[in-house]
JSON list of C-alpha atoms and ligand atoms in Angstrom, two decimals:
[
{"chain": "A", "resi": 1, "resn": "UNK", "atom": "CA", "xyz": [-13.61, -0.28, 9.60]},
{"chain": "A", "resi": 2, "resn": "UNK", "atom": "CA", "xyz": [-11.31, -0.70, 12.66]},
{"chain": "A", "resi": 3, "resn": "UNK", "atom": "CA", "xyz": [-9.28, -4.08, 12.16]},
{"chain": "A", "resi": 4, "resn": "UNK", "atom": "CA", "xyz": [-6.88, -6.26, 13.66]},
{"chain": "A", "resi": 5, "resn": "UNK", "atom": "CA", "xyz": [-3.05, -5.28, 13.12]},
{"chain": "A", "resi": 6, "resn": "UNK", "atom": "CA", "xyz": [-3.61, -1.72, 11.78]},
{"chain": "A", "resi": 7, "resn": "UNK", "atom": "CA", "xyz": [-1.79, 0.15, 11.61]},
{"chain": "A", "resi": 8, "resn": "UNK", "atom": "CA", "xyz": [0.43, -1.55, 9.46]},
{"chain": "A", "resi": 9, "resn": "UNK", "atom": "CA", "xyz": [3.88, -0.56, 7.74]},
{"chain": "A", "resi": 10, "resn": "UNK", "atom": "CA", "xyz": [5.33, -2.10, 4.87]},
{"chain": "A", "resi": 11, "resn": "UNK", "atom": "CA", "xyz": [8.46, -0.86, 2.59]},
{"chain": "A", "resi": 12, "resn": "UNK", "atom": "CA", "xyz": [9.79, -2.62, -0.34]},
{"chain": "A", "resi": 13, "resn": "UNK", "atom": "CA", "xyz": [10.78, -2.91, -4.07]},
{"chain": "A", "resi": 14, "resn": "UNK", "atom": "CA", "xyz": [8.14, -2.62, -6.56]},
{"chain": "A", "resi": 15, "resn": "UNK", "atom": "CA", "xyz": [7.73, -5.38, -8.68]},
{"chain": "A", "resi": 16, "resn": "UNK", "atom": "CA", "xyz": [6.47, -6.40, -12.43]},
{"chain": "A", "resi": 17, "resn": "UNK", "atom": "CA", "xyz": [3.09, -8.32, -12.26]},
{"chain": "A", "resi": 18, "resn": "UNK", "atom": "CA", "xyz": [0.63, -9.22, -15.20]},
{"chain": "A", "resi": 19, "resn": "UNK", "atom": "CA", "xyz": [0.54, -5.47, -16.38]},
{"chain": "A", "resi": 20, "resn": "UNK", "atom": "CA", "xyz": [-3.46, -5.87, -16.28]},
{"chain": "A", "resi": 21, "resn": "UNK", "atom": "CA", "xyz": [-4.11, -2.38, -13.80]},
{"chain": "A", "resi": 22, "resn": "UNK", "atom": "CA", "xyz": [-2.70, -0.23, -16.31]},
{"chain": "A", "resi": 23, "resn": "UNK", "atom": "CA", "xyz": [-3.99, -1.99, -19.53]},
{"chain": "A", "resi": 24, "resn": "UNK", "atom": "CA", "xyz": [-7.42, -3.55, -18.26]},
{"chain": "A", "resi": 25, "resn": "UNK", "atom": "CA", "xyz": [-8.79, -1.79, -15.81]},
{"chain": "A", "resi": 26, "resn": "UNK", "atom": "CA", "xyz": [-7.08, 1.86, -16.73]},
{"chain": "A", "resi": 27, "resn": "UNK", "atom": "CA", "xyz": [-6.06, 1.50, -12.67]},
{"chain": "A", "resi": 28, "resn": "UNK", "atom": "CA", "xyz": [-2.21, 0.97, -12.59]},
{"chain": "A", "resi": 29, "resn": "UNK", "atom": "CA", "xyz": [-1.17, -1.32, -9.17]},
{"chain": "A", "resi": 30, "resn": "UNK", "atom": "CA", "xyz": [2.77, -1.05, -8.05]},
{"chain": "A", "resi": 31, "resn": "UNK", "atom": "CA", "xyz": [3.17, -4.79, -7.01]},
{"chain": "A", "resi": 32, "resn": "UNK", "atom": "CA", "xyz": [5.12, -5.89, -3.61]},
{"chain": "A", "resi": 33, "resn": "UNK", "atom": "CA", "xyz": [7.38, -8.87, -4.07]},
{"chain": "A", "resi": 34, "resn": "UNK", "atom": "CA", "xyz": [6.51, -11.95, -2.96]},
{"chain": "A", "resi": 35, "resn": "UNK", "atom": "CA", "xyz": [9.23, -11.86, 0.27]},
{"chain": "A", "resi": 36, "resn": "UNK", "atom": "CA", "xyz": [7.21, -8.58, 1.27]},
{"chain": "A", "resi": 37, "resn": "UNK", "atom": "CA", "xyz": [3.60, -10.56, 0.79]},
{"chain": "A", "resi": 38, "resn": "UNK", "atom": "CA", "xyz": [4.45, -13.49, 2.94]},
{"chain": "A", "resi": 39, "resn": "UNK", "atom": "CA", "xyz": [5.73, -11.05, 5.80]},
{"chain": "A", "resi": 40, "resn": "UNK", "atom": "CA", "xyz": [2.42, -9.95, 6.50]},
{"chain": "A", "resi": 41, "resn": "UNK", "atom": "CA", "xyz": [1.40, -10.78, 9.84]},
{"chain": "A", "resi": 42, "resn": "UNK", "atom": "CA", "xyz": [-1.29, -13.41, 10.05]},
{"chain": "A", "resi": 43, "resn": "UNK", "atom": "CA", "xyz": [-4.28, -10.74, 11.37]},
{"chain": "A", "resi": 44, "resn": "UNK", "atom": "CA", "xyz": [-4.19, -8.91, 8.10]},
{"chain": "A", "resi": 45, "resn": "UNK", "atom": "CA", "xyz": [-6.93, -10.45, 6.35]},
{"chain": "A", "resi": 46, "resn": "UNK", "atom": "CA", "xyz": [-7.30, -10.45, 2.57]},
{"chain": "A", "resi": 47, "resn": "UNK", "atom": "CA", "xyz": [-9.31, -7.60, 1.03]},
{"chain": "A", "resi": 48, "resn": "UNK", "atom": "CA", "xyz": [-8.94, -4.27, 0.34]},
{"chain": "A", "resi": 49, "resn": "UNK", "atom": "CA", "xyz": [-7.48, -1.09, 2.21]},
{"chain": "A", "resi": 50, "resn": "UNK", "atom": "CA", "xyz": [-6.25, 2.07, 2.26]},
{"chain": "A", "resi": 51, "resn": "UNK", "atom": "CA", "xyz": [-3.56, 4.77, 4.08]},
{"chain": "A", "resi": 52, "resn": "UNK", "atom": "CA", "xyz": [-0.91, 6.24, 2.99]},
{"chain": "A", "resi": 53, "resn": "UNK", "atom": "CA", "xyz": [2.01, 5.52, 0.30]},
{"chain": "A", "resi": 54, "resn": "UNK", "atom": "CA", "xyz": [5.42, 6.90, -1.01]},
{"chain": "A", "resi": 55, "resn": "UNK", "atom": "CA", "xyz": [7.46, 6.82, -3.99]},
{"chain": "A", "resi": 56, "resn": "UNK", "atom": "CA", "xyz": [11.36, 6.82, -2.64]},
{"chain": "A", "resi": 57, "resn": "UNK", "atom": "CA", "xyz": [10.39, 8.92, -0.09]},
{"chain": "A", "resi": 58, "resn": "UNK", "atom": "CA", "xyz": [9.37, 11.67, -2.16]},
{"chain": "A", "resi": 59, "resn": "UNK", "atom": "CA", "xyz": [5.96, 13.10, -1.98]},
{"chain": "A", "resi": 60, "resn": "UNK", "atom": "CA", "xyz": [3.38, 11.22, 0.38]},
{"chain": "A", "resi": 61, "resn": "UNK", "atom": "CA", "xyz": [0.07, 10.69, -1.41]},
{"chain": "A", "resi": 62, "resn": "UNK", "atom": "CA", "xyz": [-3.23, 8.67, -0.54]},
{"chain": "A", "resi": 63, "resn": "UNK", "atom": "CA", "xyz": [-3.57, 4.88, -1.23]},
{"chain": "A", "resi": 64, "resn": "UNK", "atom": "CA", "xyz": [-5.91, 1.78, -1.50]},
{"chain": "A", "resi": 65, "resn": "UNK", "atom": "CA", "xyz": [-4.56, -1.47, -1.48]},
{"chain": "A", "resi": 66, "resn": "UNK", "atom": "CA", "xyz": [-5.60, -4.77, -2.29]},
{"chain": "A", "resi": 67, "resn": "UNK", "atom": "CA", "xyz": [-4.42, -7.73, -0.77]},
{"chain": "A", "resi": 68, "resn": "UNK", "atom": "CA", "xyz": [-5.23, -11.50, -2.12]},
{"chain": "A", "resi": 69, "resn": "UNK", "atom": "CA", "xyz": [-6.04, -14.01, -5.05]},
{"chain": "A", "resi": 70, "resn": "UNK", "atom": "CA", "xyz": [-7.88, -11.32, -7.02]},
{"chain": "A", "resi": 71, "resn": "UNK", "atom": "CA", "xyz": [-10.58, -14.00, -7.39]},
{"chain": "A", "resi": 72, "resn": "UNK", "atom": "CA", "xyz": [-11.97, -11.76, -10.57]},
{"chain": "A", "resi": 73, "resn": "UNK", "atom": "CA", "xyz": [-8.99, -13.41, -12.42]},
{"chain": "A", "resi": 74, "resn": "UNK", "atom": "CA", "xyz": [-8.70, -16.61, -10.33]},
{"chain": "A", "resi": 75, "resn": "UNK", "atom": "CA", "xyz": [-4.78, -15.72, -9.25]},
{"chain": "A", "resi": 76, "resn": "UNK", "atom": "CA", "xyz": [-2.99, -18.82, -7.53]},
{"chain": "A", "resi": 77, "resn": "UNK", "atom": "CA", "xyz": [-0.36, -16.24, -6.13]},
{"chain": "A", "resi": 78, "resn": "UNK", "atom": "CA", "xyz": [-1.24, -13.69, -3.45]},
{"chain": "A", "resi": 79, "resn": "UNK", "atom": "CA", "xyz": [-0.43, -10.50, -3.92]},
{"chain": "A", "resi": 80, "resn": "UNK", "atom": "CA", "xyz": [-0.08, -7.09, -2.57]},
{"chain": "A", "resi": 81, "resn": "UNK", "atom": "CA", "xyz": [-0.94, -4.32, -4.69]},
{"chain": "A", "resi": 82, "resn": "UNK", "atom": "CA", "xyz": [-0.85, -0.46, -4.03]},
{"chain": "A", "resi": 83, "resn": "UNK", "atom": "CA", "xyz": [-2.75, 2.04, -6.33]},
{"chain": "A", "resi": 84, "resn": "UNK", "atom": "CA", "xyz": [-1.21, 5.15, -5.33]},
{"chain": "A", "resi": 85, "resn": "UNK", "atom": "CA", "xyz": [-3.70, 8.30, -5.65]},
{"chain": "A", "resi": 86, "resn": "UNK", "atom": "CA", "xyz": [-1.56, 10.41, -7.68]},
{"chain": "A", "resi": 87, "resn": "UNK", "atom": "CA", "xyz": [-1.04, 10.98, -11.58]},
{"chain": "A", "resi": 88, "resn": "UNK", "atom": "CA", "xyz": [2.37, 10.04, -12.45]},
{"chain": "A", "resi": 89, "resn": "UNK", "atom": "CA", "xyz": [4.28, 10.65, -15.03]},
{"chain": "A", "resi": 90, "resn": "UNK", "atom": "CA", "xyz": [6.36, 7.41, -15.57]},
{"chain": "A", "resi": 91, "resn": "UNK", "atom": "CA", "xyz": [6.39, 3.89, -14.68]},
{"chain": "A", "resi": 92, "resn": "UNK", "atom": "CA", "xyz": [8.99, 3.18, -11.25]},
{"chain": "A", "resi": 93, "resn": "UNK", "atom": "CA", "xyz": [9.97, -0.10, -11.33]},
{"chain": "A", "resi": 94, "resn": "UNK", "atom": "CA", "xyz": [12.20, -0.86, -9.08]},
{"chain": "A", "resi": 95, "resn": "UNK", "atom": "CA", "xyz": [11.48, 2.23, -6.44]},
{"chain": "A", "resi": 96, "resn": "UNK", "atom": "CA", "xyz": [11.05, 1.65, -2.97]},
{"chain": "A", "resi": 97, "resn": "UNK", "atom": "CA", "xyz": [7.61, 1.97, -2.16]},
{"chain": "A", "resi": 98, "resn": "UNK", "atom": "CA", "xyz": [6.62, 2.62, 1.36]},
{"chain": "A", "resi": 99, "resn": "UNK", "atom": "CA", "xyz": [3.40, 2.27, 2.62]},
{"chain": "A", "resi": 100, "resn": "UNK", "atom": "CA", "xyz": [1.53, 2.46, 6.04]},
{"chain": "A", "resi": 101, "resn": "UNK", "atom": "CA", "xyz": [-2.15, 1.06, 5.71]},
{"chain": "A", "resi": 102, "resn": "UNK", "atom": "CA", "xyz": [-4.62, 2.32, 8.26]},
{"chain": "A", "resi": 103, "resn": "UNK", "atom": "CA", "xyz": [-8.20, 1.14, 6.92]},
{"chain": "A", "resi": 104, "resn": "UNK", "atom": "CA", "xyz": [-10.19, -1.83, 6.09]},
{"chain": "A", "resi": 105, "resn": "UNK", "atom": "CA", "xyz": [-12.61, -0.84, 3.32]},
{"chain": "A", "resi": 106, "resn": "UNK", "atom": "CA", "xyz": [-14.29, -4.33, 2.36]},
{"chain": "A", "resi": 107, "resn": "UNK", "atom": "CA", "xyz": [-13.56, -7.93, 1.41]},
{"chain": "A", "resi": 108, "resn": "UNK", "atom": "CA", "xyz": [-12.14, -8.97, -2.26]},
{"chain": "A", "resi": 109, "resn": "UNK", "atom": "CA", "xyz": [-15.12, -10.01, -4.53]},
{"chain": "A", "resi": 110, "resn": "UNK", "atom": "CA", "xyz": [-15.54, -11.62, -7.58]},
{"chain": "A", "resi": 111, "resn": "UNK", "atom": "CA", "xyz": [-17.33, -9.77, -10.12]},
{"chain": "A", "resi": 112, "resn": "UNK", "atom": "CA", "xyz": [-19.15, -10.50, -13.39]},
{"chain": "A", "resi": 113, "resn": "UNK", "atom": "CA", "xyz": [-17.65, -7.81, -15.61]},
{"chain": "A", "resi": 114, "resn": "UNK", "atom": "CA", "xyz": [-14.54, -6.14, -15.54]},
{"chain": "A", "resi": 115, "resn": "UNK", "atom": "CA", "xyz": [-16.47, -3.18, -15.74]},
{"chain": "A", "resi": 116, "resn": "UNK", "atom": "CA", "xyz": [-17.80, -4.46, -12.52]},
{"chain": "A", "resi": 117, "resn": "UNK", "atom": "CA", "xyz": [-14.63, -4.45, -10.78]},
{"chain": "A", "resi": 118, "resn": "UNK", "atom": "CA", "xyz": [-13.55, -0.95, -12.27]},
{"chain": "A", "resi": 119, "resn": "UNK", "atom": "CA", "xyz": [-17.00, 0.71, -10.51]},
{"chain": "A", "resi": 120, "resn": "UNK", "atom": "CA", "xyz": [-16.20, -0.86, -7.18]},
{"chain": "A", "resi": 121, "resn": "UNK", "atom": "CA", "xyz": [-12.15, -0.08, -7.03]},
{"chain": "A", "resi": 122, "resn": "UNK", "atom": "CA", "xyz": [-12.88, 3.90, -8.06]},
{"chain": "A", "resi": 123, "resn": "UNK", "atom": "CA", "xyz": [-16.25, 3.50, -5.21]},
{"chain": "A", "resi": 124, "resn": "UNK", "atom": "CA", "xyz": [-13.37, 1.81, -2.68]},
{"chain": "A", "resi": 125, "resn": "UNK", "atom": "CA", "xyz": [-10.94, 5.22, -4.27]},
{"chain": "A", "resi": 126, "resn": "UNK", "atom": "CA", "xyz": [-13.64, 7.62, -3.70]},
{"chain": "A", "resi": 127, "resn": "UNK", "atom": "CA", "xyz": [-14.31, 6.44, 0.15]},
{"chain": "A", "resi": 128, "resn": "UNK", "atom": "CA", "xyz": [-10.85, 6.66, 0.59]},
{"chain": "A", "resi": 129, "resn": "UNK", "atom": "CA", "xyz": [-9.88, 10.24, -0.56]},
{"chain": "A", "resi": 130, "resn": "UNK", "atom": "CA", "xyz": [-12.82, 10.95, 2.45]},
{"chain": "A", "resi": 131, "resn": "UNK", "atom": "CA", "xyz": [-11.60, 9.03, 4.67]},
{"chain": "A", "resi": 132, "resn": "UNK", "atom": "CA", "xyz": [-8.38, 10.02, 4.99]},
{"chain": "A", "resi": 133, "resn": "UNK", "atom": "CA", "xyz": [-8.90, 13.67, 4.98]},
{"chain": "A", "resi": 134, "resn": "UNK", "atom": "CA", "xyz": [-10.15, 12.43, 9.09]},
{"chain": "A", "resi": 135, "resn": "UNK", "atom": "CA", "xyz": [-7.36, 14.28, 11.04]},
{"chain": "A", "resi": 136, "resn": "UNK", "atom": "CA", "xyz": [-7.06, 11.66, 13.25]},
{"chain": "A", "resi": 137, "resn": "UNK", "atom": "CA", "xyz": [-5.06, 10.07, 10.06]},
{"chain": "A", "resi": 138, "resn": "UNK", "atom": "CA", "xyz": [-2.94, 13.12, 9.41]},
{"chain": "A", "resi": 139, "resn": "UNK", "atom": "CA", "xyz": [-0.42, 11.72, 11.58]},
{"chain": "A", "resi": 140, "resn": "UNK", "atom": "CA", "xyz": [0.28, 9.30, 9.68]},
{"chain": "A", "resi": 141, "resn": "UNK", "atom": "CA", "xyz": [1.00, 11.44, 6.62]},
{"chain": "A", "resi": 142, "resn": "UNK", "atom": "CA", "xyz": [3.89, 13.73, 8.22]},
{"chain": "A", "resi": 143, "resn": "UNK", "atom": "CA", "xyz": [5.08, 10.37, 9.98]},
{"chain": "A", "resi": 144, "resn": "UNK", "atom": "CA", "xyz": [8.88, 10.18, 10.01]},
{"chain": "A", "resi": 145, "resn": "UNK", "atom": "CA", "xyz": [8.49, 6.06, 8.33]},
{"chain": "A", "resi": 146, "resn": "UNK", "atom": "CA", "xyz": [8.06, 8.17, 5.22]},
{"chain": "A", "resi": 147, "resn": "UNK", "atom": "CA", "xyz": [11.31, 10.59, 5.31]},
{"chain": "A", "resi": 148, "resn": "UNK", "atom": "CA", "xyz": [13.64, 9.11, 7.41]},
{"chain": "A", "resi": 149, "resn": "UNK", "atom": "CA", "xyz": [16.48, 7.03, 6.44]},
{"chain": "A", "resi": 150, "resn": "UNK", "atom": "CA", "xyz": [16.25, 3.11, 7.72]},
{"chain": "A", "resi": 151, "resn": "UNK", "atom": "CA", "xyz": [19.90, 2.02, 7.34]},
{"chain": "A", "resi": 152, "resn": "UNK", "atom": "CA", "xyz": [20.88, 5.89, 9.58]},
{"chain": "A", "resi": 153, "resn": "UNK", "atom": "CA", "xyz": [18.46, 4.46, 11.81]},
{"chain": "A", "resi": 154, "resn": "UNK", "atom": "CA", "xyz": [19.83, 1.48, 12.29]},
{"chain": "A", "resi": 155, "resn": "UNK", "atom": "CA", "xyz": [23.60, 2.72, 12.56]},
{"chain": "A", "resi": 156, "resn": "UNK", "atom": "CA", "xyz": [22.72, 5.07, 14.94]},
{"chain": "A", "resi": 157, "resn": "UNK", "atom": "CA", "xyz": [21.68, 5.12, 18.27]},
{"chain": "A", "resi": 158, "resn": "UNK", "atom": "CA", "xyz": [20.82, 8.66, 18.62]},
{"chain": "A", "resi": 159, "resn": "UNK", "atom": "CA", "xyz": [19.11, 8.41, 15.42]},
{"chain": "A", "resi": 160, "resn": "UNK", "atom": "CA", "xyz": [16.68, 5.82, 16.91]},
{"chain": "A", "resi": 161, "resn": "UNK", "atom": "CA", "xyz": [15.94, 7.29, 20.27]},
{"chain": "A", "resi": 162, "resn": "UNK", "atom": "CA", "xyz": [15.33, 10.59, 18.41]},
{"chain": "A", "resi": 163, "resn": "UNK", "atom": "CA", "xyz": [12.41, 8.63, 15.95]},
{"chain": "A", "resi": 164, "resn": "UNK", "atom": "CA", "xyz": [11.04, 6.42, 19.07]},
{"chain": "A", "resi": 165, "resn": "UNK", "atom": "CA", "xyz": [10.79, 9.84, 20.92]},
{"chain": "A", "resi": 166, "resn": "UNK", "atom": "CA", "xyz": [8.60, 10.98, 17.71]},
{"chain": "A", "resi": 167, "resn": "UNK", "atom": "CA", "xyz": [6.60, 7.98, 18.03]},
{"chain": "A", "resi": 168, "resn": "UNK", "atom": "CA", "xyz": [5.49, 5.14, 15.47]},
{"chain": "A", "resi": 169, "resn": "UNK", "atom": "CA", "xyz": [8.73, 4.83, 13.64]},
{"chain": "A", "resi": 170, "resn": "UNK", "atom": "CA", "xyz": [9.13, 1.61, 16.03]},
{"chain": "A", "resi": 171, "resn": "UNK", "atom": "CA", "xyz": [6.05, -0.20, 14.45]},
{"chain": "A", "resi": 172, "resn": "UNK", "atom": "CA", "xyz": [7.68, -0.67, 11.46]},
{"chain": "A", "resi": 173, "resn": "UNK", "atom": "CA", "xyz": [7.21, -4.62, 9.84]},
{"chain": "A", "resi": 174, "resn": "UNK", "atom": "CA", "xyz": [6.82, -6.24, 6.68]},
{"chain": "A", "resi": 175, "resn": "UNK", "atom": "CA", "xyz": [10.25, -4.82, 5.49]},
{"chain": "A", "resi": 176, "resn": "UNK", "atom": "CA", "xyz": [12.64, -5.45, 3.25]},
{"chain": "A", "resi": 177, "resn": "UNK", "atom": "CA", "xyz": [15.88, -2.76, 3.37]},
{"chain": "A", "resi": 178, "resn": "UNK", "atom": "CA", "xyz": [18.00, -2.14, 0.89]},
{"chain": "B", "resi": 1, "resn": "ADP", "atom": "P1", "xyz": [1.96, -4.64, -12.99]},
{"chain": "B", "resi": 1, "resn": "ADP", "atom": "O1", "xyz": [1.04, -5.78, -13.29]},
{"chain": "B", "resi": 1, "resn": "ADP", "atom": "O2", "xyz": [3.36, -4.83, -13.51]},
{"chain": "B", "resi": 1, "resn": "ADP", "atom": "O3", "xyz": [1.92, -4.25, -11.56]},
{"chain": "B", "resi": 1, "resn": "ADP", "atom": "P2", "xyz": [0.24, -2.39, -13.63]},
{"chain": "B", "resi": 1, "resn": "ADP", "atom": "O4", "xyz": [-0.52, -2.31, -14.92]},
{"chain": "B", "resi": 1, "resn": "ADP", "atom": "O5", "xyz": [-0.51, -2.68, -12.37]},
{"chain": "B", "resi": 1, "resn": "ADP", "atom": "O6", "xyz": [1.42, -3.40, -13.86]},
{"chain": "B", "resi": 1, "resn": "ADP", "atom": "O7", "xyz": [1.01, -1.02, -13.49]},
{"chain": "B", "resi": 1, "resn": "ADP", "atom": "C1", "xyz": [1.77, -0.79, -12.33]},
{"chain": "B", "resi": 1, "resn": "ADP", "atom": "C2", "xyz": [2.95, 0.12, -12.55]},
{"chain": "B", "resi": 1, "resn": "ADP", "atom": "O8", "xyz": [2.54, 1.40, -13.04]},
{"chain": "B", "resi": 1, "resn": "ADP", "atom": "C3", "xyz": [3.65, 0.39, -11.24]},
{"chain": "B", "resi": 1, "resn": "ADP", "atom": "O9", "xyz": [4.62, -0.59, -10.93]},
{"chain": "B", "resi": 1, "resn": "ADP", "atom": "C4", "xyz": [4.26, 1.75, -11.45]},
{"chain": "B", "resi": 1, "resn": "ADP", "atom": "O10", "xyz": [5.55, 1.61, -12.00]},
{"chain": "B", "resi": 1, "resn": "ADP", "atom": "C5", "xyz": [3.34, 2.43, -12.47]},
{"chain": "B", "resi": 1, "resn": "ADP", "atom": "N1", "xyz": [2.39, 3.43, -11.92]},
{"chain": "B", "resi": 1, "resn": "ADP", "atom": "C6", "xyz": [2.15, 4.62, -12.55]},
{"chain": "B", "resi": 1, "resn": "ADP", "atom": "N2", "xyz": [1.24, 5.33, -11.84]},
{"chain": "B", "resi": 1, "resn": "ADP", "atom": "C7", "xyz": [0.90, 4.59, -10.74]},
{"chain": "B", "resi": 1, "resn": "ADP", "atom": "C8", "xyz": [0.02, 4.82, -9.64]},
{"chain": "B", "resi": 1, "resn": "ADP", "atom": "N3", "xyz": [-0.70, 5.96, -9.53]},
{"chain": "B", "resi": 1, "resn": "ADP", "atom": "N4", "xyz": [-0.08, 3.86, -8.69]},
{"chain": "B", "resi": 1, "resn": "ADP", "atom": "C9", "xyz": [0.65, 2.73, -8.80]},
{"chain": "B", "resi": 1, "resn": "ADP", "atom": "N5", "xyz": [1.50, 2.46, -9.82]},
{"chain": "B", "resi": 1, "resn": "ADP", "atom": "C10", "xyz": [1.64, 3.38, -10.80]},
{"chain": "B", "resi": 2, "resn": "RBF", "atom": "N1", "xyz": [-9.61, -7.95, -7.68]},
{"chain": "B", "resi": 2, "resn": "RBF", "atom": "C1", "xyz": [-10.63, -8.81, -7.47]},
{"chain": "B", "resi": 2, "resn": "RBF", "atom": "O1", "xyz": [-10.67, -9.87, -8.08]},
{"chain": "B", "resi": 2, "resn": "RBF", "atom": "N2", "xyz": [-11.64, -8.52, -6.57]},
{"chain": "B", "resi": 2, "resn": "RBF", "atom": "C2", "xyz": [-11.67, -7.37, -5.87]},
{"chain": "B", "resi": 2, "resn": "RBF", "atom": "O2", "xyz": [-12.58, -7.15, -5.07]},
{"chain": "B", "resi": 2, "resn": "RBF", "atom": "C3", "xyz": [-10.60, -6.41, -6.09]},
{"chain": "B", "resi": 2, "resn": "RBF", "atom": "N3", "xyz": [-10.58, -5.22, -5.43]},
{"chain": "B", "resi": 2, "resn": "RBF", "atom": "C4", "xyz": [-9.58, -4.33, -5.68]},
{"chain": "B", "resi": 2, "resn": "RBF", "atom": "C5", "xyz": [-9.58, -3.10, -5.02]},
{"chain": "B", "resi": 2, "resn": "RBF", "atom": "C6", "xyz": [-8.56, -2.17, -5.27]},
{"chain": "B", "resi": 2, "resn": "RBF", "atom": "C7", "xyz": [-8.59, -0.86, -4.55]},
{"chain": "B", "resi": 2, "resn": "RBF", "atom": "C8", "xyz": [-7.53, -2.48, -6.19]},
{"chain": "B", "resi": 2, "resn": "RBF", "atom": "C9", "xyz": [-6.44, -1.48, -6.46]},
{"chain": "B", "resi": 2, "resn": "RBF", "atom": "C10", "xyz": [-7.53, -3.70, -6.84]},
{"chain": "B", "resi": 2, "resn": "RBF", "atom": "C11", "xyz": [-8.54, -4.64, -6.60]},
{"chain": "B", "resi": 2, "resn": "RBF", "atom": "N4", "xyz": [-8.56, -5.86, -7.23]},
{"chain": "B", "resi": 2, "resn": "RBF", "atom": "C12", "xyz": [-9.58, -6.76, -7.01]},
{"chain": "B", "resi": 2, "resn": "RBF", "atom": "C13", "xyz": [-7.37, -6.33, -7.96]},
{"chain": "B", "resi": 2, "resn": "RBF", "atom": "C14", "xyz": [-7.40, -6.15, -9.42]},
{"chain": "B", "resi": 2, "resn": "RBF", "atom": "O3", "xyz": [-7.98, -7.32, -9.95]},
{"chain": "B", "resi": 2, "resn": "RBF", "atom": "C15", "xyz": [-5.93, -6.02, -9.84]},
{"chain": "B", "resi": 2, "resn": "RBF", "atom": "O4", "xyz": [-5.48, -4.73, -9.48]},
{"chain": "B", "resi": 2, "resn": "RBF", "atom": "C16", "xyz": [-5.70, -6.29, -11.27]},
{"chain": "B", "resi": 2, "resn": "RBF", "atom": "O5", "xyz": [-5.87, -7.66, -11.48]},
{"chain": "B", "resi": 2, "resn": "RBF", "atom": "C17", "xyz": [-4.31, -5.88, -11.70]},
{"chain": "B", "resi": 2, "resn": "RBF", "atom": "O6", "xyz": [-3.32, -6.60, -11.05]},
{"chain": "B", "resi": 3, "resn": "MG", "atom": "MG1", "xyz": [0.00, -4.02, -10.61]}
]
């Protein structure tokens, strides 16, 4: 469970992929860009995980993430893919999502049936939604990295002593700013 370079903070644009979450697998994944993909420090393994996600900084919700070839489908690109626990209405392409992952649930697999893989990603959803109900984690949620404006932090000095004072904000990596 506990796992080299967590936590771990990643913002950026969400992407199109091959539009299989939604349609396959009834799962939809909002897909990191490349840039943000390779930016991952070299102790985050491949597999799967899960934390905390937002939407333009609006709402915070749970997460699990999956990070790697996908072997089911035999991918040659990695990827980074966040289902975001949450029903939403629409599709955001485009938004910035923002993400801080805090848990190692398991290694990718590669299954016989896509039914298969749907069983294990809503098992890996289901430990999850436990999980992070830990308070230890709750942290995390109300963390300023989800409301807090990057570029203001940047520009201003008092802005960054006042998030460094709240902690965390400082860990951020993996980004790309608008
Ligand atoms: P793609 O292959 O383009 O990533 P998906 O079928 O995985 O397509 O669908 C992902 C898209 O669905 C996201 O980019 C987002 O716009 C939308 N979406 C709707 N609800 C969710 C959700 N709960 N979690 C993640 N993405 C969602
Ligand atoms: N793909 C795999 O090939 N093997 C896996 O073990 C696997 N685990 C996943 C776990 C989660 C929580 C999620 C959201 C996706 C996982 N996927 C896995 C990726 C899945 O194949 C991918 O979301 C679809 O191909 C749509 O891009
Ligand atoms: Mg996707």
């Amino acid at each position: 469970m506990f796992q080299a370079g967590l936590p771990h903070f990643a913002v950026g644009p969400i992407v199109k992929g091959f539009g299989r979450g939604s349609r396959e697998l009834r799962i939809p994944t909002a897909n990191y860009p490349d840039e943000v993909v390779q930016n991952l420090p070299k102790e985050i393994a491949t597999g799967v995980y899960c934390g905390f996600a937002s939407v333009n900084k609006e709402e915070v919700h749970k997460m699990v993430m999956s990070i790697g070839w996908n072997p089911f489908y035999e991918n040659s690109q990695k990827t980074m893919e966040t289902h975001i626990m949450h029903n939403f209405q629409d599709d955001f392409y485009g938004a910035e999502l923002r993400v801080v992952m805090l848990g190692y649930l398991r290694p990718e697999k590669k299954f016989n049936s896509v039914d298969d893989l749907i069983a294990e990603i809503r098992a890996d959803i289901d430990a999850a939604d436990a999980l992070l109900n830990d308070s230890k984690f709750s942290v995390y949620r109300t963390n300023c990295f989800f409301t807090e404006d990057d570029n203001d932090q940047q520009k201003s000095t008092e802005g960054v002593q006042k998030t460094r004072r709240r902690g965390l904000c400082n860990h951020v990596e993996s980004c790309i700013l608008s």
